[in-house]
Coordinates of C-alpha atoms and ligand atoms in Angstrom, one line a residue:
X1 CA 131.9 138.6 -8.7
X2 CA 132.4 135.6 -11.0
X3 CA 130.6 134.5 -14.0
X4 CA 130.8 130.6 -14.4
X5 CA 129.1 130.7 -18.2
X6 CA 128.3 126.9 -19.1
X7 CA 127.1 124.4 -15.7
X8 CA 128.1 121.0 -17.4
X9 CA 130.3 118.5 -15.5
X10 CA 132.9 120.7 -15.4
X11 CA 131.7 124.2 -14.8
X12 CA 128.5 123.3 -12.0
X13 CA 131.3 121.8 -9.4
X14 CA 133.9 124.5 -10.3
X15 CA 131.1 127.3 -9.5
X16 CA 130.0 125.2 -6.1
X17 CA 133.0 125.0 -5.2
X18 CA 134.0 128.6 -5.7
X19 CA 130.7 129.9 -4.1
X20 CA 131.5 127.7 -1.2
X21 CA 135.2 129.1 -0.4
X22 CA 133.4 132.3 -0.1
X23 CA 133.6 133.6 -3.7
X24 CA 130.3 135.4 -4.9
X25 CA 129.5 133.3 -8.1
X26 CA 126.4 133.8 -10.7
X27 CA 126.6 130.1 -13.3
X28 CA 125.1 130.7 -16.2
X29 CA 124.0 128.5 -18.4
X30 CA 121.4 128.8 -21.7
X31 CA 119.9 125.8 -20.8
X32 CA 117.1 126.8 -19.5
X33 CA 116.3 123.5 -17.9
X34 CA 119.0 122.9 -16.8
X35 CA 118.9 126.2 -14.9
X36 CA 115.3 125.4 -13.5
X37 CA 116.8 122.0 -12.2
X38 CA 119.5 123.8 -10.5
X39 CA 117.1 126.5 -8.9
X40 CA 115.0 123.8 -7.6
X41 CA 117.1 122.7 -5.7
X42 CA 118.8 119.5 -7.4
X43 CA 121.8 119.0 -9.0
X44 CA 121.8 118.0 -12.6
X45 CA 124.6 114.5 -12.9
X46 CA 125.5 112.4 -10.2
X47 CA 128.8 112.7 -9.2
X48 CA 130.6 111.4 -5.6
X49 CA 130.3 114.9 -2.9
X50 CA 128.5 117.1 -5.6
X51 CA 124.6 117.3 -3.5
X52 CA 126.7 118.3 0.0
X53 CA 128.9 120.8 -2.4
X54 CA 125.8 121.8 -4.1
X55 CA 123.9 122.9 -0.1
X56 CA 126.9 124.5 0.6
X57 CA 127.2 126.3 -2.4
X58 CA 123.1 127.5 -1.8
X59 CA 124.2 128.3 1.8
X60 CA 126.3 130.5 0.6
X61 CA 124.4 132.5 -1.9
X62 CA 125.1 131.2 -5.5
X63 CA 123.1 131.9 -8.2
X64 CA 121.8 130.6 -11.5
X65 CA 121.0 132.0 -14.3
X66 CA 120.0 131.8 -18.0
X67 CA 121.7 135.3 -18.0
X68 CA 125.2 136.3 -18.8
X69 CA 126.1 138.9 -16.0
X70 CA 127.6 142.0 -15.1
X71 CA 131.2 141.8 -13.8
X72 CA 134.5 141.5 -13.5
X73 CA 136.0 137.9 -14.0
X74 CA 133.7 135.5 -16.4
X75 CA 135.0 131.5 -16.1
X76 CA 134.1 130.1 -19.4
X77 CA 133.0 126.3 -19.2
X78 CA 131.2 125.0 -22.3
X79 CA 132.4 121.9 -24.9
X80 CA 134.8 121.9 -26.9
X81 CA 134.1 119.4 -29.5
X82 CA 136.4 117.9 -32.2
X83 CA 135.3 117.9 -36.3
X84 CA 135.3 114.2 -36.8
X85 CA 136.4 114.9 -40.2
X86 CA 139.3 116.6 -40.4
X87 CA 139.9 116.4 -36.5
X88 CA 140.6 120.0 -35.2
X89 CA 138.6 122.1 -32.5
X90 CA 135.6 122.9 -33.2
X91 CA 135.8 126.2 -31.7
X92 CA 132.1 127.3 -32.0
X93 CA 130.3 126.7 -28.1
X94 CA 133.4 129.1 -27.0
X95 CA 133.6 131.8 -30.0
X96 CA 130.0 132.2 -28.7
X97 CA 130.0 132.2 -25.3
X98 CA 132.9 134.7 -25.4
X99 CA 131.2 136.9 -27.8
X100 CA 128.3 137.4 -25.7
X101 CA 131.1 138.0 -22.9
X102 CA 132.2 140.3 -24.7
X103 CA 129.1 142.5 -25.2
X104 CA 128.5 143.0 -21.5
X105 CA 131.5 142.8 -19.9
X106 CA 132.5 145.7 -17.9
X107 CA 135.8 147.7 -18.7
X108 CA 138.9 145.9 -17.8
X109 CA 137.2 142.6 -17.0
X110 CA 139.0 139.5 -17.0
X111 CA 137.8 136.6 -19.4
X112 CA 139.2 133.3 -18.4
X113 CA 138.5 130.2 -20.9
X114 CA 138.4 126.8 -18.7
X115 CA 136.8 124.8 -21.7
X116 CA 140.0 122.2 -22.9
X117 CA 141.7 124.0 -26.2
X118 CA 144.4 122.9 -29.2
X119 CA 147.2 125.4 -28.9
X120 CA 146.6 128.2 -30.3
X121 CA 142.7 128.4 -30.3
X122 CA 142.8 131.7 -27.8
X123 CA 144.9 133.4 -30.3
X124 CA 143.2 132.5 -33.7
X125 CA 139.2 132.7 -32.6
X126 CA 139.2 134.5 -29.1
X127 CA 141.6 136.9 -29.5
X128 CA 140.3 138.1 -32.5
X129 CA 136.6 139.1 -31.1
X130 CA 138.6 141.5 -28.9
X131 CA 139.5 143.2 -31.8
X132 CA 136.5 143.4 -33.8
X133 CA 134.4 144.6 -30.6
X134 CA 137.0 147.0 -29.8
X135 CA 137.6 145.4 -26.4
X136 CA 141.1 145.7 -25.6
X137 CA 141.1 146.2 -22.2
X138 CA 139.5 142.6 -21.6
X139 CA 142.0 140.6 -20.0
X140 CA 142.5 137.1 -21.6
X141 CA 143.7 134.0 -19.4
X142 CA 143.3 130.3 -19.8
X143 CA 142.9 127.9 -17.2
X144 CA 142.5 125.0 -18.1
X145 CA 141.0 121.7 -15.4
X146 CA 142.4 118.3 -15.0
X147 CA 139.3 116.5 -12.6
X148 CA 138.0 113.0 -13.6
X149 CA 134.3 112.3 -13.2
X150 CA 134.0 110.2 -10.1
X151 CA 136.5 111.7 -8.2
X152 CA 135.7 115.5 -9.0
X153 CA 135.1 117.0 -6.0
X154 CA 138.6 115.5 -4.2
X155 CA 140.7 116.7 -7.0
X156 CA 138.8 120.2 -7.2
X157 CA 140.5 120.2 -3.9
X158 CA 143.9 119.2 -4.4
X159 CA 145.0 118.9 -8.5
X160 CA 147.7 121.3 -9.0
X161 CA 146.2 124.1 -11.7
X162 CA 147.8 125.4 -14.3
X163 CA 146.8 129.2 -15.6
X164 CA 148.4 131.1 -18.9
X165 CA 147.6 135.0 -18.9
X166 CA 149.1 137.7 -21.5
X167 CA 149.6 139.6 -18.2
X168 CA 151.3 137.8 -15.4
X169 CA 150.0 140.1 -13.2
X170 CA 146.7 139.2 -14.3
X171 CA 147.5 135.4 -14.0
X172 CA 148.2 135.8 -10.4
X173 CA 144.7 137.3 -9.7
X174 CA 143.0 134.6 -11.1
X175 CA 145.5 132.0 -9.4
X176 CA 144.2 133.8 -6.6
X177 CA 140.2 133.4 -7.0
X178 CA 141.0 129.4 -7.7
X179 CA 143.5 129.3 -4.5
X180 CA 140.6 130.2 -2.8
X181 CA 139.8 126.2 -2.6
X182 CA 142.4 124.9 -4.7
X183 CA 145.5 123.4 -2.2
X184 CA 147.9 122.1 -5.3
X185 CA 150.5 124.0 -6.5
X186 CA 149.1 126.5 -9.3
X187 CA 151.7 127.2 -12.3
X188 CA 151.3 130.4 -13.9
X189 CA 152.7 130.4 -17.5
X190 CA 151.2 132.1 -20.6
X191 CA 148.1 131.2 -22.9
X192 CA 149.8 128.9 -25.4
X193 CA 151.7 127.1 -23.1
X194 CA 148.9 126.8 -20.8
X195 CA 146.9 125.1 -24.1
X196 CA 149.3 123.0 -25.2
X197 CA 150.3 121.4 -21.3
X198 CA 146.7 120.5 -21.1
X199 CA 146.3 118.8 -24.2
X200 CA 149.9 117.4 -23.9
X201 CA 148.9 116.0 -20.6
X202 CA 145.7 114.0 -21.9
X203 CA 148.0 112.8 -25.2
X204 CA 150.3 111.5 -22.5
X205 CA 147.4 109.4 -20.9
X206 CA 145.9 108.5 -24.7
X207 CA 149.4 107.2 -25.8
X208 CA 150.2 104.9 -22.5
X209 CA 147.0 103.8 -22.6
X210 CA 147.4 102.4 -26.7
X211 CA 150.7 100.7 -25.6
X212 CA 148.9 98.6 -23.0
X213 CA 146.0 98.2 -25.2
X214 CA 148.4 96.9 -28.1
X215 CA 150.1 94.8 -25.8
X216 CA 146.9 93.4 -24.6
X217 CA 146.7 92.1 -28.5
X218 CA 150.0 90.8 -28.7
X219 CA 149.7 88.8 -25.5
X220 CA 146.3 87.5 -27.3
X221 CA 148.2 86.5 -30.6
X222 CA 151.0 84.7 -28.5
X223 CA 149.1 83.1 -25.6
X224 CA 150.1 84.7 -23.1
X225 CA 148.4 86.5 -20.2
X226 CA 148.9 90.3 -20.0
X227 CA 147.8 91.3 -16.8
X228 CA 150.3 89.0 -15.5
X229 CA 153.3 90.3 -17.9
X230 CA 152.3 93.5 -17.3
X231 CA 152.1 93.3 -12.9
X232 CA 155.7 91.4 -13.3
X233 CA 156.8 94.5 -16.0
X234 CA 155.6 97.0 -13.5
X235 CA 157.9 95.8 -10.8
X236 CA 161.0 97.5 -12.9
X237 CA 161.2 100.5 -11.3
X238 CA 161.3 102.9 -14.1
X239 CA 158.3 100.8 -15.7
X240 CA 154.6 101.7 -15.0
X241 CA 152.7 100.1 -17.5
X242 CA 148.9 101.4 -17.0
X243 CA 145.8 98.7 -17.8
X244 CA 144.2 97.7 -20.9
X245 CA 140.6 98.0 -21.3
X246 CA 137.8 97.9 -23.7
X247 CA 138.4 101.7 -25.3
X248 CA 138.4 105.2 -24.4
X249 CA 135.4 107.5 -23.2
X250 CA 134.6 110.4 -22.3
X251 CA 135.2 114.3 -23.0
X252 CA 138.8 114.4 -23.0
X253 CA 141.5 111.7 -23.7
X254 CA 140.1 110.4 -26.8
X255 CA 139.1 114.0 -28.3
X256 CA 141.5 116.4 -27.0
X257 CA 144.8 114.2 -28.6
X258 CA 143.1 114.9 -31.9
X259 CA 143.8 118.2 -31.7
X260 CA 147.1 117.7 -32.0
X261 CA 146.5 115.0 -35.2
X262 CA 144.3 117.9 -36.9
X263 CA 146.7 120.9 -36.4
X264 CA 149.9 118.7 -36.9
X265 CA 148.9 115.6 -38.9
X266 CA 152.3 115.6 -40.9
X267 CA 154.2 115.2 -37.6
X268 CA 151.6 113.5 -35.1
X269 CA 152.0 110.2 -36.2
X270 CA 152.8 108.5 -33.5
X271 CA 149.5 110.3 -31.2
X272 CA 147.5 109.4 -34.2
X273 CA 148.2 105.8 -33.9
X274 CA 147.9 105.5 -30.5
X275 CA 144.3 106.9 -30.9
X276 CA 143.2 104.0 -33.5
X277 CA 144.4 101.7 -31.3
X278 CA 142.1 102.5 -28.4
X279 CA 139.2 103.4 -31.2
X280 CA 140.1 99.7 -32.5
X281 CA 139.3 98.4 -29.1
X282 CA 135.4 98.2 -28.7
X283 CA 135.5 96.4 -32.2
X284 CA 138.3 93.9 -30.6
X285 CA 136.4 93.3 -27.5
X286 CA 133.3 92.4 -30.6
X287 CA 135.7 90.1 -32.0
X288 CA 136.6 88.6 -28.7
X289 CA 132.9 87.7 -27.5
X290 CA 132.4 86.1 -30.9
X291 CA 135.5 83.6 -30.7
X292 CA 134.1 82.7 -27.0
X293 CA 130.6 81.9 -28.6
X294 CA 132.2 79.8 -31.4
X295 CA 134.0 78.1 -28.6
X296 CA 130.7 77.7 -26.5
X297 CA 128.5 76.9 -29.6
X298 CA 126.4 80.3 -29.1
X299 CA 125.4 81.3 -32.4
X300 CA 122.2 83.7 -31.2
X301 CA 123.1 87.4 -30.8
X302 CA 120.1 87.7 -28.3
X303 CA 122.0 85.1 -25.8
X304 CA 124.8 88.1 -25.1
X305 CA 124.5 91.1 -23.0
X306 CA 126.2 94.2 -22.3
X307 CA 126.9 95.2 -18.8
X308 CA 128.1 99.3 -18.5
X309 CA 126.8 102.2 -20.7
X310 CA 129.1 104.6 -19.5
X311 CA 132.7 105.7 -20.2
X312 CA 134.0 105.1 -17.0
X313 CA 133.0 103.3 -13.4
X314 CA 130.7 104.8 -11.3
X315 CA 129.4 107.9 -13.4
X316 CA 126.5 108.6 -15.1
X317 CA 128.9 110.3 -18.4
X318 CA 128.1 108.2 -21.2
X319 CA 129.8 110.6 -24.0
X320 CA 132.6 108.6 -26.2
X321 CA 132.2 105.3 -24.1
X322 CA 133.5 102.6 -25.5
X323 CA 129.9 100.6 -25.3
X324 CA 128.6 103.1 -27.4
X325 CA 131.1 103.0 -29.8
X326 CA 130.8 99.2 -29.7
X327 CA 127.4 99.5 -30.2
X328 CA 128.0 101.4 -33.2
X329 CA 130.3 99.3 -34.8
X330 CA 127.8 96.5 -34.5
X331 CA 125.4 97.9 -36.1
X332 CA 127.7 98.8 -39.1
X333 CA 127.5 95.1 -38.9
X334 CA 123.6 94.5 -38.6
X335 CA 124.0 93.0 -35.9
X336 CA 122.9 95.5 -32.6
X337 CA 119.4 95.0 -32.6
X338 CA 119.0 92.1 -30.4
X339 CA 121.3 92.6 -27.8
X340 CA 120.4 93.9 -24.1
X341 CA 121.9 96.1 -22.2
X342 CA 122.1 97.5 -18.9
X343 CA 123.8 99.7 -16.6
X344 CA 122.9 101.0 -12.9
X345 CA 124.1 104.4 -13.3
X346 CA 121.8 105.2 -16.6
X347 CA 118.4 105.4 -15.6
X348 CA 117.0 107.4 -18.6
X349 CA 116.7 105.3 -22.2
X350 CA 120.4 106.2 -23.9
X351 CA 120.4 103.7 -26.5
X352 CA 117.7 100.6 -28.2
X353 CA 117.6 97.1 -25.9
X354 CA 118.8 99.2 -22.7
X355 CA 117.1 97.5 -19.8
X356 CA 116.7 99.0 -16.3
X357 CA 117.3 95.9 -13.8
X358 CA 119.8 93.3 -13.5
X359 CA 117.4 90.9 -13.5
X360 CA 115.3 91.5 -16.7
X361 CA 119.3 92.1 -18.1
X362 CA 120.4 88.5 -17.5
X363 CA 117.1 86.6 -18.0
X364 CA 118.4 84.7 -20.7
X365 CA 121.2 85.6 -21.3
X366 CA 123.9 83.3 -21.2
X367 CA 127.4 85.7 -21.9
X368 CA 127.8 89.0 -20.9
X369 CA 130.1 91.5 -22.0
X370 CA 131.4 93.5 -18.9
X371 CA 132.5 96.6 -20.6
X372 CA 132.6 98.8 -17.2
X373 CA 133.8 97.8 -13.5
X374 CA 131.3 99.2 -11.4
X375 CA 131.6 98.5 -7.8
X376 CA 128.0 96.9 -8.4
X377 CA 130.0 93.5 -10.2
X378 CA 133.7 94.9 -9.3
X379 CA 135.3 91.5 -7.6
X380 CA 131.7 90.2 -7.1
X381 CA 130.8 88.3 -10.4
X382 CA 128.8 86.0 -8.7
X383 CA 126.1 88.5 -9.6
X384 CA 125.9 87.1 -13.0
X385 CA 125.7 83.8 -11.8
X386 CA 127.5 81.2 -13.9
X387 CA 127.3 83.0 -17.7
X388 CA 129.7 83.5 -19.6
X389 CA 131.8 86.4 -18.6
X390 CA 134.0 88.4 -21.5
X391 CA 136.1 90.5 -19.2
X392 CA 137.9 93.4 -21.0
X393 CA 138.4 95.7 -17.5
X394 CA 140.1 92.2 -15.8
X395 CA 137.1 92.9 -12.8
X396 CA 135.7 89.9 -12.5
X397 CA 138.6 87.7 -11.6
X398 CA 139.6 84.3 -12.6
X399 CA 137.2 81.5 -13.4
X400 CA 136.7 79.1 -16.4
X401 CA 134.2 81.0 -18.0
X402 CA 135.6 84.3 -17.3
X403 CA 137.4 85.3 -20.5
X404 CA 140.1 88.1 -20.6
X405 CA 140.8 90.6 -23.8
Ligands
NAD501 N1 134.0 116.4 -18.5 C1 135.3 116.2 -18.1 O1 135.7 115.2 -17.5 C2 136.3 117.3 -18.4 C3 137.5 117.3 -17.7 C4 138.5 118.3 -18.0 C5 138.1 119.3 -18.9 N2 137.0 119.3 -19.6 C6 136.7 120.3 -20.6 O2 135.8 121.2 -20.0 C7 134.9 121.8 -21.0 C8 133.5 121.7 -20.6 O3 133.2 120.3 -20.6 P1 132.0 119.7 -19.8 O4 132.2 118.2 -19.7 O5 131.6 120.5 -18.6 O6 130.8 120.0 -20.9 P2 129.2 119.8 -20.7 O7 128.7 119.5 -22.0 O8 129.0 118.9 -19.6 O9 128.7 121.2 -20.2 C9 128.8 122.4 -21.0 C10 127.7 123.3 -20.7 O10 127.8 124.5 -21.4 C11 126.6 125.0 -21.8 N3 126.8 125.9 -22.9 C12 127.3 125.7 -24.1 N4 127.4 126.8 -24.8 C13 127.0 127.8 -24.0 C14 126.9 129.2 -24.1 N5 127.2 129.8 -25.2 N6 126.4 129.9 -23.1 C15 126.0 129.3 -21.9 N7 126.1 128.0 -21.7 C16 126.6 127.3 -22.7 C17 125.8 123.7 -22.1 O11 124.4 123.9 -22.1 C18 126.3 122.7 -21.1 O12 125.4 122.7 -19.9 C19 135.3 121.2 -22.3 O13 136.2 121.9 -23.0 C20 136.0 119.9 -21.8 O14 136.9 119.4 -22.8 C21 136.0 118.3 -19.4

């Protein structure tokens, strides 16, 4: 049996998708609402394929739990978040989670960390709590996951996996429990390298995503249009230039590079740049809207909107997203108050001025800042009728009052 401890967006369709190969799955979880959600009957984020994943998963017998359980292989899932002062992993959700592991764990049982973590972090806080609870025979692997919110339960499917293990032999059983749904190709390589390729992989993104971002600025600076230099660039064919945008969100690509900054900051120069550039771009896209009103004559705040809460399309994931950190930087500014905002995949109240129609959000508003292309407004921005549109994700086409980064 498998122990998925921690049902977040990364652990609940991991443990579905498990239970529904045929793999006999308890998730865990010590929130105990969360729990009563699940064992009701309802899934806990919306996510594309997760309710049919979630009957099939009930079908076939999964359980939750507020209760860590007895037996052999425990798939750890919970945040890993970064100190925002001196930027390293903030080890403490998994020290804990593996601790109480650890004090029910049968002999010989495998531990598997999932949870994203800087090189290193298995052997300098996991590895130790073996050896103060006098568990040696616990069998450490990490395997760390690649899916992107949106399109989780596809690449659940078919992203190649990567799992590190002390014991090779051990590594191939586990490969074996995530073959059981997994097509890709799964790499089985040991613990450090296994850390270090996943946070490598999201630096890789972070870093090609700053260049295009950067660009985007230069191209403002010297009048000329970077979507077009960079479709024309991209037809090199050893040139893939990816899209600039308004920032970074969510759990992984602007943490995870950090980890690298905090453990290497006299080397990770480069990585550390390329994460103030995207961090600098929320403020941009502020400096952006308020050229557009100078140009337009808008001097009231409460004339603009924002349009997307979240850190990507189409989720409901919020965490990091650049509107929130734009927000922020407004109000370092005094300025937040006033605005509205509004997006159709955040139904609860996540920040002040959030609205819950598109019609209360444009009633008099007269430009709107589309920080996120959801397929609600993606290629069809007649929905905000003639406003203003400052367009940092290049969704909304081209029109005279459409206004790129
Ligand atoms: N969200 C993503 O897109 C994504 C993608 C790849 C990797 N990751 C990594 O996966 C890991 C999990 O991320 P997530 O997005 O699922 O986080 P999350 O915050 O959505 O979920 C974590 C869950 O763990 C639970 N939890 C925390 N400590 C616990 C404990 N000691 N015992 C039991 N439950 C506990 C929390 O209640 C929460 O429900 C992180 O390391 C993250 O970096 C996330």
């Amino acid at each position: 049996m498998v122990n998925v401890i921690g049902l977040g967006y990364i652990g609940l369709p991991t443990a579905l998708m498990m239970a529904s190969h045929g793999v006999e799955v308890v998730g865990t979880d010590y929130n105990s609402s969360l729990v009563a959600t699940l064992n009701d009957g309802k899934t806990t984020f919306k996510e594309d394929g997760l309710d049919e994943l979630f009957v099939e998963a009930l079908k076939a017998g999964i359980k939750f739990s507020t209760e860590y359980q007895i037996c052999d292989t425990y798939i750890v899932s919970v945040p890993t978040p970064y100190d925002k002062l001196d930027k390293k992993i903030d080890p403490c959700y998994v020290v804990s989670a593996c601790k109480t592991v650890l004090e029910i764990a049968p002999e010989g049982a495998v531990l598997v960390v999932e949870s994203t973590v800087s090189p290193n972090t298995i052997d300098r806080f996991v590895r130790p709590l073996l050896v103060d609870a006098g568990r040696s025979d616990i069998k450490l692997v990490h395997a760390p996951e690649r899916i992107i919110p949106g399109n989780m339960v596809y690449e659940l499917l078919h992203n190649n996996r990567t799992i590190g293990a002390d014991d090779p032999e051990v590594g191939q059983a586990v490969a074996q429990i995530y073959a059981s749904f997994c097509q890709g190709e799964i790499s089985v390589t040991d613990i450090r390298t296994a850390e270090m390729t996943k946070v490598v992989e999201n630096t890789f993104r972070a870093v090609n995503i700053a260049f295009s971002n950067e660009l985007a600025k230069i191209c403002r600076i010297g009048g000329m249009d970077v979507a077009e230099v960079i479709r024309i660039a991209n037809k090199h064919p050893r040139v893939n230039i990816l899209n600039p945008g308004p920032g970074v969100g969510g759990h992984c690509i602007p943490v995870d590079p950090w980890f690298l900054v905090g453990d290497y900051p006299e080397t990770a120069n480069f990585i550390r740049l390329a994460l103030q550039t995207n961090a600098s771009m929320p403020e941009y896209v502020m400096h952006r809207t308020y050229e557009v009103m100078v140009e337009h004559g808008i001097t009231d705040v409460s004339k603009v909107g924002i349009y997307g809460l979240t850190y990507k399309e189409n989720v409901d994931d919020v965490r990091e997203s650049p509107t929130l950190q734009m927000i922020e930087s407004m109000s370092q500014h005094l300025c937040s108050g006033s605005m509205k905002i509004y997006d159709p995949w955040v139904e609860w109240d996540e920040v002040p001025g959030q609205v819950h129609s598109i019609e209360e959000f444009l009633k008099d508003i007269e430009v709107v800042i589309v920080m996120v292309g959801h397929s609600q407004i993606k290629n069809n921005p007649s929905i905000f009728g003639d406003r203003i549109l400052i367009d940092p994700c290049n969704v909304c086409g081209d029109g005279e009052k459409v206004y790129k980064l």
